[in-house]
Amino acid sequence: SQNQNIATRNKGTHFLGQPLYCQALSLLNKPAVLQYSCKHSGEHYVKSFDAWTHLAVMLYAVIHRFDSLREITASLQADARKLSHLGICNISARSTLSINANRRRPQAIFADTYRDLYARYRPMLSSDSRVKPKEPQWMKRLQIIDSTTITLFSNLIFKGGRNPKRGKKKGGIKVHTVIHASEGVPSDIRFTSAATHDSFMLCPCTLAQGAIIAMDRAYIDYAKFEQMTRRGIVYVTKMKSGLNYEVLKDEMIQTTEGLMQVCIQDVVLTKKVKAGELIEHRAKIITYPDVNQEEADQFLTNDFDLDPLDIIEIYRKRWTIELLFKQNKQNFPLKYFYGESANAIQIQVWVTLIANLLLIVMKRQLKRSWSFSGLATLVRIVLMYYVDFYSLFEHPESDWKAIFEPKEAPPEPNFGWGAY
């Protein structure tokens, strides 16, 4: 009838019987989350706030970029009538979330949840559609290692922060990350204090044979580089000043104008360890004059087969992980934490990574092109709206056109008088 048609139009073209957040949560495996919680003793003395409810509330807070527990509880109260769609039967108090959950429930539950989500959607992340046809084959083998430090304004948490000249000593947590260049999301994560050296994460025995590892100069370790060479693992890093080496071979490639394009040196790096033992490692130094900088860039690698320009491009791909760190820090709350314990901070970091991965998976399923920041912003706005994600994000302008675009006037009736 006409009344039904008017009601349908008022709901909009994107209307769905559940909030958009429900569609995001459907990508997670609820039984697996509860199973991980039982495995790590996360359900002891729990009456209603189980691991799934905990994860749903934390994701809700992280996507909304809330800065305090008060904002979380106030927003949940405002959305109380919609929470049943999420499987949340009661609104938790601030103390329940900060003390009973974030402090006591092991962060390993959320770590396992992230790894399960990553393993399930990895084929989509590493699909050939992401790799452009013109990109080289080594992209599929390339892994990037780096770390980012999250400053904590408390020296009681993750002791080992730096001492500034003025002010209190700051604690810090260092997030060591490994990503596959063709996927763009973390495949491995480790937490340490901010004072831990980056080389902690470089473990040759855990790297796949034939892999290519791109990293910055903080990871230079001759002993580990030698292990990687023996295991058939290629590394590419930037030269550090003060390295001792002997040049075995020196070659320069020039441009057609007679200028240096690239300089290649086969070298043997040497270093004396504390026990007096001498470590030797054979490598290649590639010097590349960057027109945008006054000084030439120098790269260090153990690969003697790849084209030198490919080695330079591999190191440039390392910037992918820096963009990932920037993406997470700009779109999710990693300056304010919902608890002061080390466990609470790690839970929030894991939930941030889960939110980031969920949005990337949803973004990959769209045909319309979205920037991550643009998609995250609109998801934040309509998170609890009763709209279909794929309908809205494929055609966000359809409701606007239906309401505001001028419609053609109906044709004037013709009563057959034209013949008179």
mmCIF file with all atom_site columns, N, CA, C and O in Angstrom, residues 120-158:
data_model
loop_
_atom_site.group_PDB
_atom_site.id
_atom_site.type_symbol
_atom_site.label_atom_id
_atom_site.label_alt_id
_atom_site.label_comp_id
_atom_site.label_asym_id
_atom_site.label_entity_id
_atom_site.label_seq_id
_atom_site.pdbx_PDB_ins_code
_atom_site.Cartn_x
_atom_site.Cartn_y
_atom_site.Cartn_z
_atom_site.occupancy
_atom_site.B_iso_or_equiv
_atom_site.pdbx_formal_charge
_atom_site.auth_seq_id
_atom_site.auth_comp_id
_atom_site.auth_asym_id
_atom_site.auth_atom_id
_atom_site.pdbx_PDB_model_num
ATOM 1   N N  . ARG A 1 120 ? 42.477 -16.750 9.013   1.00 0.00 ? 120 ARG A N  1
ATOM 2   C CA . ARG A 1 120 ? 41.259 -17.026 8.240   1.00 0.00 ? 120 ARG A CA 1
ATOM 3   C C  . ARG A 1 120 ? 41.162 -16.144 6.999   1.00 0.00 ? 120 ARG A C  1
ATOM 4   O O  . ARG A 1 120 ? 40.687 -16.586 5.952   1.00 0.00 ? 120 ARG A O  1
ATOM 5   N N  . TYR A 1 121 ? 41.604 -14.894 7.100   1.00 0.00 ? 121 TYR A N  1
ATOM 6   C CA . TYR A 1 121 ? 41.450 -13.965 5.976   1.00 0.00 ? 121 TYR A CA 1
ATOM 7   C C  . TYR A 1 121 ? 42.760 -13.704 5.243   1.00 0.00 ? 121 TYR A C  1
ATOM 8   O O  . TYR A 1 121 ? 42.796 -12.843 4.357   1.00 0.00 ? 121 TYR A O  1
ATOM 9   N N  . ARG A 1 122 ? 43.797 -14.447 5.569   1.00 0.00 ? 122 ARG A N  1
ATOM 10  C CA . ARG A 1 122 ? 45.071 -14.234 4.891   1.00 0.00 ? 122 ARG A CA 1
ATOM 11  C C  . ARG A 1 122 ? 44.989 -14.473 3.383   1.00 0.00 ? 122 ARG A C  1
ATOM 12  O O  . ARG A 1 122 ? 45.590 -13.728 2.608   1.00 0.00 ? 122 ARG A O  1
ATOM 13  N N  . PRO A 1 123 ? 44.266 -15.511 2.903   1.00 0.00 ? 123 PRO A N  1
ATOM 14  C CA . PRO A 1 123 ? 44.159 -15.674 1.448   1.00 0.00 ? 123 PRO A CA 1
ATOM 15  C C  . PRO A 1 123 ? 43.588 -14.449 0.741   1.00 0.00 ? 123 PRO A C  1
ATOM 16  O O  . PRO A 1 123 ? 43.997 -14.125 -0.371  1.00 0.00 ? 123 PRO A O  1
ATOM 17  N N  . MET A 1 124 ? 42.653 -13.756 1.396   1.00 0.00 ? 124 MET A N  1
ATOM 18  C CA . MET A 1 124 ? 42.099 -12.543 0.802   1.00 0.00 ? 124 MET A CA 1
ATOM 19  C C  . MET A 1 124 ? 43.129 -11.415 0.813   1.00 0.00 ? 124 MET A C  1
ATOM 20  O O  . MET A 1 124 ? 43.250 -10.653 -0.150  1.00 0.00 ? 124 MET A O  1
ATOM 21  N N  . LEU A 1 125 ? 43.912 -11.326 1.897   1.00 0.00 ? 125 LEU A N  1
ATOM 22  C CA . LEU A 1 125 ? 44.898 -10.259 2.020   1.00 0.00 ? 125 LEU A CA 1
ATOM 23  C C  . LEU A 1 125 ? 46.043 -10.420 1.029   1.00 0.00 ? 125 LEU A C  1
ATOM 24  O O  . LEU A 1 125 ? 46.582 -9.446  0.517   1.00 0.00 ? 125 LEU A O  1
ATOM 25  N N  . SER A 1 126 ? 46.435 -11.667 0.776   1.00 0.00 ? 126 SER A N  1
ATOM 26  C CA . SER A 1 126 ? 47.584 -11.931 -0.093  1.00 0.00 ? 126 SER A CA 1
ATOM 27  C C  . SER A 1 126 ? 47.170 -12.347 -1.494  1.00 0.00 ? 126 SER A C  1
ATOM 28  O O  . SER A 1 126 ? 47.952 -12.955 -2.216  1.00 0.00 ? 126 SER A O  1
ATOM 29  N N  . SER A 1 127 ? 45.921 -12.050 -1.868  1.00 0.00 ? 127 SER A N  1
ATOM 30  C CA . SER A 1 127 ? 45.449 -12.441 -3.193  1.00 0.00 ? 127 SER A CA 1
ATOM 31  C C  . SER A 1 127 ? 46.206 -11.694 -4.274  1.00 0.00 ? 127 SER A C  1
ATOM 32  O O  . SER A 1 127 ? 46.758 -10.622 -4.054  1.00 0.00 ? 127 SER A O  1
ATOM 33  N N  . ASP A 1 128 ? 46.226 -12.268 -5.477  1.00 0.00 ? 128 ASP A N  1
ATOM 34  C CA . ASP A 1 128 ? 46.959 -11.663 -6.598  1.00 0.00 ? 128 ASP A CA 1
ATOM 35  C C  . ASP A 1 128 ? 46.384 -10.320 -7.016  1.00 0.00 ? 128 ASP A C  1
ATOM 36  O O  . ASP A 1 128 ? 47.057 -9.530  -7.664  1.00 0.00 ? 128 ASP A O  1
ATOM 37  N N  . SER A 1 129 ? 45.129 -10.077 -6.644  1.00 0.00 ? 129 SER A N  1
ATOM 38  C CA . SER A 1 129 ? 44.517 -8.817  -7.051  1.00 0.00 ? 129 SER A CA 1
ATOM 39  C C  . SER A 1 129 ? 45.173 -7.627  -6.367  1.00 0.00 ? 129 SER A C  1
ATOM 40  O O  . SER A 1 129 ? 45.117 -6.507  -6.858  1.00 0.00 ? 129 SER A O  1
ATOM 41  N N  . ARG A 1 130 ? 45.812 -7.871  -5.212  1.00 0.00 ? 130 ARG A N  1
ATOM 42  C CA . ARG A 1 130 ? 46.477 -6.775  -4.525  1.00 0.00 ? 130 ARG A CA 1
ATOM 43  C C  . ARG A 1 130 ? 47.806 -6.441  -5.189  1.00 0.00 ? 130 ARG A C  1
ATOM 44  O O  . ARG A 1 130 ? 48.226 -5.303  -5.214  1.00 0.00 ? 130 ARG A O  1
ATOM 45  N N  . VAL A 1 131 ? 48.506 -7.472  -5.706  1.00 0.00 ? 131 VAL A N  1
ATOM 46  C CA . VAL A 1 131 ? 49.801 -7.246  -6.333  1.00 0.00 ? 131 VAL A CA 1
ATOM 47  C C  . VAL A 1 131 ? 49.592 -6.787  -7.766  1.00 0.00 ? 131 VAL A C  1
ATOM 48  O O  . VAL A 1 131 ? 48.974 -7.473  -8.563  1.00 0.00 ? 131 VAL A O  1
ATOM 49  N N  . LYS A 1 132 ? 50.091 -5.636  -8.095  1.00 0.00 ? 132 LYS A N  1
ATOM 50  C CA . LYS A 1 132 ? 49.915 -5.108  -9.437  1.00 0.00 ? 132 LYS A CA 1
ATOM 51  C C  . LYS A 1 132 ? 50.704 -5.938  -10.439 1.00 0.00 ? 132 LYS A C  1
ATOM 52  O O  . LYS A 1 132 ? 51.774 -6.462  -10.121 1.00 0.00 ? 132 LYS A O  1
ATOM 53  N N  . PRO A 1 133 ? 50.212 -6.084  -11.671 1.00 0.00 ? 133 PRO A N  1
ATOM 54  C CA . PRO A 1 133 ? 50.904 -6.915  -12.660 1.00 0.00 ? 133 PRO A CA 1
ATOM 55  C C  . PRO A 1 133 ? 52.342 -6.485  -12.916 1.00 0.00 ? 133 PRO A C  1
ATOM 56  O O  . PRO A 1 133 ? 53.200 -7.297  -13.211 1.00 0.00 ? 133 PRO A O  1
ATOM 57  N N  . LYS A 1 134 ? 52.626 -5.167  -12.821 1.00 0.00 ? 134 LYS A N  1
ATOM 58  C CA . LYS A 1 134 ? 53.963 -4.681  -13.120 1.00 0.00 ? 134 LYS A CA 1
ATOM 59  C C  . LYS A 1 134 ? 54.933 -4.867  -11.952 1.00 0.00 ? 134 LYS A C  1
ATOM 60  O O  . LYS A 1 134 ? 56.123 -4.642  -12.109 1.00 0.00 ? 134 LYS A O  1
ATOM 61  N N  . GLU A 1 135 ? 54.429 -5.234  -10.771 1.00 0.00 ? 135 GLU A N  1
ATOM 62  C CA . GLU A 1 135 ? 55.307 -5.406  -9.629  1.00 0.00 ? 135 GLU A CA 1
ATOM 63  C C  . GLU A 1 135 ? 56.092 -6.705  -9.747  1.00 0.00 ? 135 GLU A C  1
ATOM 64  O O  . GLU A 1 135 ? 55.572 -7.710  -10.227 1.00 0.00 ? 135 GLU A O  1
ATOM 65  N N  . PRO A 1 136 ? 57.337 -6.720  -9.297  1.00 0.00 ? 136 PRO A N  1
ATOM 66  C CA . PRO A 1 136 ? 58.200 -7.899  -9.453  1.00 0.00 ? 136 PRO A CA 1
ATOM 67  C C  . PRO A 1 136 ? 57.746 -9.060  -8.584  1.00 0.00 ? 136 PRO A C  1
ATOM 68  O O  . PRO A 1 136 ? 57.000 -8.900  -7.615  1.00 0.00 ? 136 PRO A O  1
ATOM 69  N N  . GLN A 1 137 ? 58.266 -10.236 -8.917  1.00 0.00 ? 137 GLN A N  1
ATOM 70  C CA . GLN A 1 137 ? 57.880 -11.443 -8.202  1.00 0.00 ? 137 GLN A CA 1
ATOM 71  C C  . GLN A 1 137 ? 58.403 -11.466 -6.770  1.00 0.00 ? 137 GLN A C  1
ATOM 72  O O  . GLN A 1 137 ? 57.835 -12.160 -5.918  1.00 0.00 ? 137 GLN A O  1
ATOM 73  N N  . TRP A 1 138 ? 59.489 -10.733 -6.475  1.00 0.00 ? 138 TRP A N  1
ATOM 74  C CA . TRP A 1 138 ? 60.028 -10.760 -5.122  1.00 0.00 ? 138 TRP A CA 1
ATOM 75  C C  . TRP A 1 138 ? 59.085 -10.138 -4.092  1.00 0.00 ? 138 TRP A C  1
ATOM 76  O O  . TRP A 1 138 ? 59.278 -10.314 -2.879  1.00 0.00 ? 138 TRP A O  1
ATOM 77  N N  . MET A 1 139 ? 58.043 -9.428  -4.556  1.00 0.00 ? 139 MET A N  1
ATOM 78  C CA . MET A 1 139 ? 57.074 -8.868  -3.618  1.00 0.00 ? 139 MET A CA 1
ATOM 79  C C  . MET A 1 139 ? 56.412 -9.952  -2.775  1.00 0.00 ? 139 MET A C  1
ATOM 80  O O  . MET A 1 139 ? 56.108 -9.753  -1.596  1.00 0.00 ? 139 MET A O  1
ATOM 81  N N  . LYS A 1 140 ? 56.183 -11.128 -3.371  1.00 0.00 ? 140 LYS A N  1
ATOM 82  C CA . LYS A 1 140 ? 55.522 -12.212 -2.644  1.00 0.00 ? 140 LYS A CA 1
ATOM 83  C C  . LYS A 1 140 ? 56.417 -12.799 -1.560  1.00 0.00 ? 140 LYS A C  1
ATOM 84  O O  . LYS A 1 140 ? 55.926 -13.429 -0.624  1.00 0.00 ? 140 LYS A O  1
ATOM 85  N N  . ARG A 1 141 ? 57.731 -12.605 -1.689  1.00 0.00 ? 141 ARG A N  1
ATOM 86  C CA . ARG A 1 141 ? 58.679 -13.149 -0.712  1.00 0.00 ? 141 ARG A CA 1
ATOM 87  C C  . ARG A 1 141 ? 59.084 -12.126 0.337   1.00 0.00 ? 141 ARG A C  1
ATOM 88  O O  . ARG A 1 141 ? 59.723 -12.460 1.327   1.00 0.00 ? 141 ARG A O  1
ATOM 89  N N  . LEU A 1 142 ? 58.711 -10.868 0.123   1.00 0.00 ? 142 LEU A N  1
ATOM 90  C CA . LEU A 1 142 ? 59.222 -9.779  0.954   1.00 0.00 ? 142 LEU A CA 1
ATOM 91  C C  . LEU A 1 142 ? 58.472 -9.663  2.281   1.00 0.00 ? 142 LEU A C  1
ATOM 92  O O  . LEU A 1 142 ? 57.249 -9.569  2.314   1.00 0.00 ? 142 LEU A O  1
ATOM 93  N N  . GLN A 1 143 ? 59.242 -9.652  3.366   1.00 0.00 ? 143 GLN A N  1
ATOM 94  C CA . GLN A 1 143 ? 58.728 -9.380  4.701   1.00 0.00 ? 143 GLN A CA 1
ATOM 95  C C  . GLN A 1 143 ? 59.468 -8.164  5.267   1.00 0.00 ? 143 GLN A C  1
ATOM 96  O O  . GLN A 1 143 ? 60.631 -7.943  4.952   1.00 0.00 ? 143 GLN A O  1
ATOM 97  N N  . ILE A 1 144 ? 58.764 -7.401  6.088   1.00 0.00 ? 144 ILE A N  1
ATOM 98  C CA . ILE A 1 144 ? 59.324 -6.168  6.644   1.00 0.00 ? 144 ILE A CA 1
ATOM 99  C C  . ILE A 1 144 ? 59.265 -6.254  8.161   1.00 0.00 ? 144 ILE A C  1
ATOM 100 O O  . ILE A 1 144 ? 58.231 -6.612  8.734   1.00 0.00 ? 144 ILE A O  1
ATOM 101 N N  . ILE A 1 145 ? 60.389 -5.936  8.802   1.00 0.00 ? 145 ILE A N  1
ATOM 102 C CA . ILE A 1 145 ? 60.477 -5.963  10.259  1.00 0.00 ? 145 ILE A CA 1
ATOM 103 C C  . ILE A 1 145 ? 60.765 -4.557  10.760  1.00 0.00 ? 145 ILE A C  1
ATOM 104 O O  . ILE A 1 145 ? 61.651 -3.870  10.243  1.00 0.00 ? 145 ILE A O  1
ATOM 105 N N  . ASP A 1 146 ? 60.023 -4.140  11.772  1.00 0.00 ? 146 ASP A N  1
ATOM 106 C CA . ASP A 1 146 ? 60.274 -2.838  12.384  1.00 0.00 ? 146 ASP A CA 1
ATOM 107 C C  . ASP A 1 146 ? 59.556 -2.800  13.729  1.00 0.00 ? 146 ASP A C  1
ATOM 108 O O  . ASP A 1 146 ? 58.812 -3.726  14.085  1.00 0.00 ? 146 ASP A O  1
ATOM 109 N N  . SER A 1 147 ? 59.759 -1.736  14.459  1.00 0.00 ? 147 SER A N  1
ATOM 110 C CA . SER A 1 147 ? 59.092 -1.570  15.753  1.00 0.00 ? 147 SER A CA 1
ATOM 111 C C  . SER A 1 147 ? 58.627 -0.137  15.896  1.00 0.00 ? 147 SER A C  1
ATOM 112 O O  . SER A 1 147 ? 59.142 0.778   15.240  1.00 0.00 ? 147 SER A O  1
ATOM 113 N N  . THR A 1 148 ? 57.636 0.054   16.745  1.00 0.00 ? 148 THR A N  1
ATOM 114 C CA . THR A 1 148 ? 57.167 1.397   17.081  1.00 0.00 ? 148 THR A CA 1
ATOM 115 C C  . THR A 1 148 ? 57.012 1.479   18.583  1.00 0.00 ? 148 THR A C  1
ATOM 116 O O  . THR A 1 148 ? 56.657 0.489   19.240  1.00 0.00 ? 148 THR A O  1
ATOM 117 N N  . THR A 1 149 ? 57.292 2.637   19.140  1.00 0.00 ? 149 THR A N  1
ATOM 118 C CA . THR A 1 149 ? 57.235 2.821   20.591  1.00 0.00 ? 149 THR A CA 1
ATOM 119 C C  . THR A 1 149 ? 55.997 3.612   20.966  1.00 0.00 ? 149 THR A C  1
ATOM 120 O O  . THR A 1 149 ? 55.713 4.649   20.372  1.00 0.00 ? 149 THR A O  1
ATOM 121 N N  . ILE A 1 150 ? 55.269 3.097   21.945  1.00 0.00 ? 150 ILE A N  1
ATOM 122 C CA . ILE A 1 150 ? 54.106 3.792   22.484  1.00 0.00 ? 150 ILE A CA 1
ATOM 123 C C  . ILE A 1 150 ? 54.512 4.347   23.840  1.00 0.00 ? 150 ILE A C  1
ATOM 124 O O  . ILE A 1 150 ? 54.844 3.599   24.755  1.00 0.00 ? 150 ILE A O  1
ATOM 125 N N  . THR A 1 151 ? 54.532 5.671   23.961  1.00 0.00 ? 151 THR A N  1
ATOM 126 C CA . THR A 1 151 ? 54.971 6.321   25.192  1.00 0.00 ? 151 THR A CA 1
ATOM 127 C C  . THR A 1 151 ? 53.882 6.234   26.247  1.00 0.00 ? 151 THR A C  1
ATOM 128 O O  . THR A 1 151 ? 52.707 6.504   25.983  1.00 0.00 ? 151 THR A O  1
ATOM 129 N N  . LEU A 1 152 ? 54.281 5.851   27.464  1.00 0.00 ? 152 LEU A N  1
ATOM 130 C CA . LEU A 1 152 ? 53.350 5.748   28.581  1.00 0.00 ? 152 LEU A CA 1
ATOM 131 C C  . LEU A 1 152 ? 53.807 6.706   29.670  1.00 0.00 ? 152 LEU A C  1
ATOM 132 O O  . LEU A 1 152 ? 54.973 6.694   30.068  1.00 0.00 ? 152 LEU A O  1
ATOM 133 N N  . PHE A 1 153 ? 52.895 7.524   30.152  1.00 0.00 ? 153 PHE A N  1
ATOM 134 C CA . PHE A 1 153 ? 53.260 8.540   31.134  1.00 0.00 ? 153 PHE A CA 1
ATOM 135 C C  . PHE A 1 153 ? 53.233 7.957   32.546  1.00 0.00 ? 153 PHE A C  1
ATOM 136 O O  . PHE A 1 153 ? 52.559 8.434   33.431  1.00 0.00 ? 153 PHE A O  1
ATOM 137 N N  . SER A 1 154 ? 53.971 6.881   32.705  1.00 0.00 ? 154 SER A N  1
ATOM 138 C CA . SER A 1 154 ? 54.123 6.252   34.005  1.00 0.00 ? 154 SER A CA 1
ATOM 139 C C  . SER A 1 154 ? 55.372 5.412   33.980  1.00 0.00 ? 154 SER A C  1
ATOM 140 O O  . SER A 1 154 ? 55.556 4.596   33.086  1.00 0.00 ? 154 SER A O  1
ATOM 141 N N  . ASN A 1 155 ? 56.263 5.603   34.947  1.00 0.00 ? 155 ASN A N  1
ATOM 142 C CA . ASN A 1 155 ? 57.479 4.806   34.966  1.00 0.00 ? 155 ASN A CA 1
ATOM 143 C C  . ASN A 1 155 ? 57.278 3.475   35.668  1.00 0.00 ? 155 ASN A C  1
ATOM 144 O O  . ASN A 1 155 ? 58.214 2.725   35.876  1.00 0.00 ? 155 ASN A O  1
ATOM 145 N N  . LEU A 1 156 ? 56.041 3.192   36.076  1.00 0.00 ? 156 LEU A N  1
ATOM 146 C CA . LEU A 1 156 ? 55.753 1.908   36.707  1.00 0.00 ? 156 LEU A CA 1
ATOM 147 C C  . LEU A 1 156 ? 55.424 0.847   35.682  1.00 0.00 ? 156 LEU A C  1
ATOM 148 O O  . LEU A 1 156 ? 55.411 -0.333  35.988  1.00 0.00 ? 156 LEU A O  1
ATOM 149 N N  . ILE A 1 157 ? 55.125 1.276   34.449  1.00 0.00 ? 157 ILE A N  1
ATOM 150 C CA . ILE A 1 157 ? 54.711 0.348   33.407  1.00 0.00 ? 157 ILE A CA 1
ATOM 151 C C  . ILE A 1 157 ? 55.834 0.203   32.400  1.00 0.00 ? 157 ILE A C  1
ATOM 152 O O  . ILE A 1 157 ? 56.326 1.190   31.864  1.00 0.00 ? 157 ILE A O  1
ATOM 153 N N  . PHE A 1 158 ? 56.252 -1.008  32.140  1.00 0.00 ? 158 PHE A N  1
ATOM 154 C CA . PHE A 1 158 ? 57.317 -1.278  31.174  1.00 0.00 ? 158 PHE A CA 1
ATOM 155 C C  . PHE A 1 158 ? 58.513 -0.363  31.457  1.00 0.00 ? 158 PHE A C  1
ATOM 156 O O  . PHE A 1 158 ? 58.856 0.494   30.676  1.00 0.00 ? 158 PHE A O  1
#
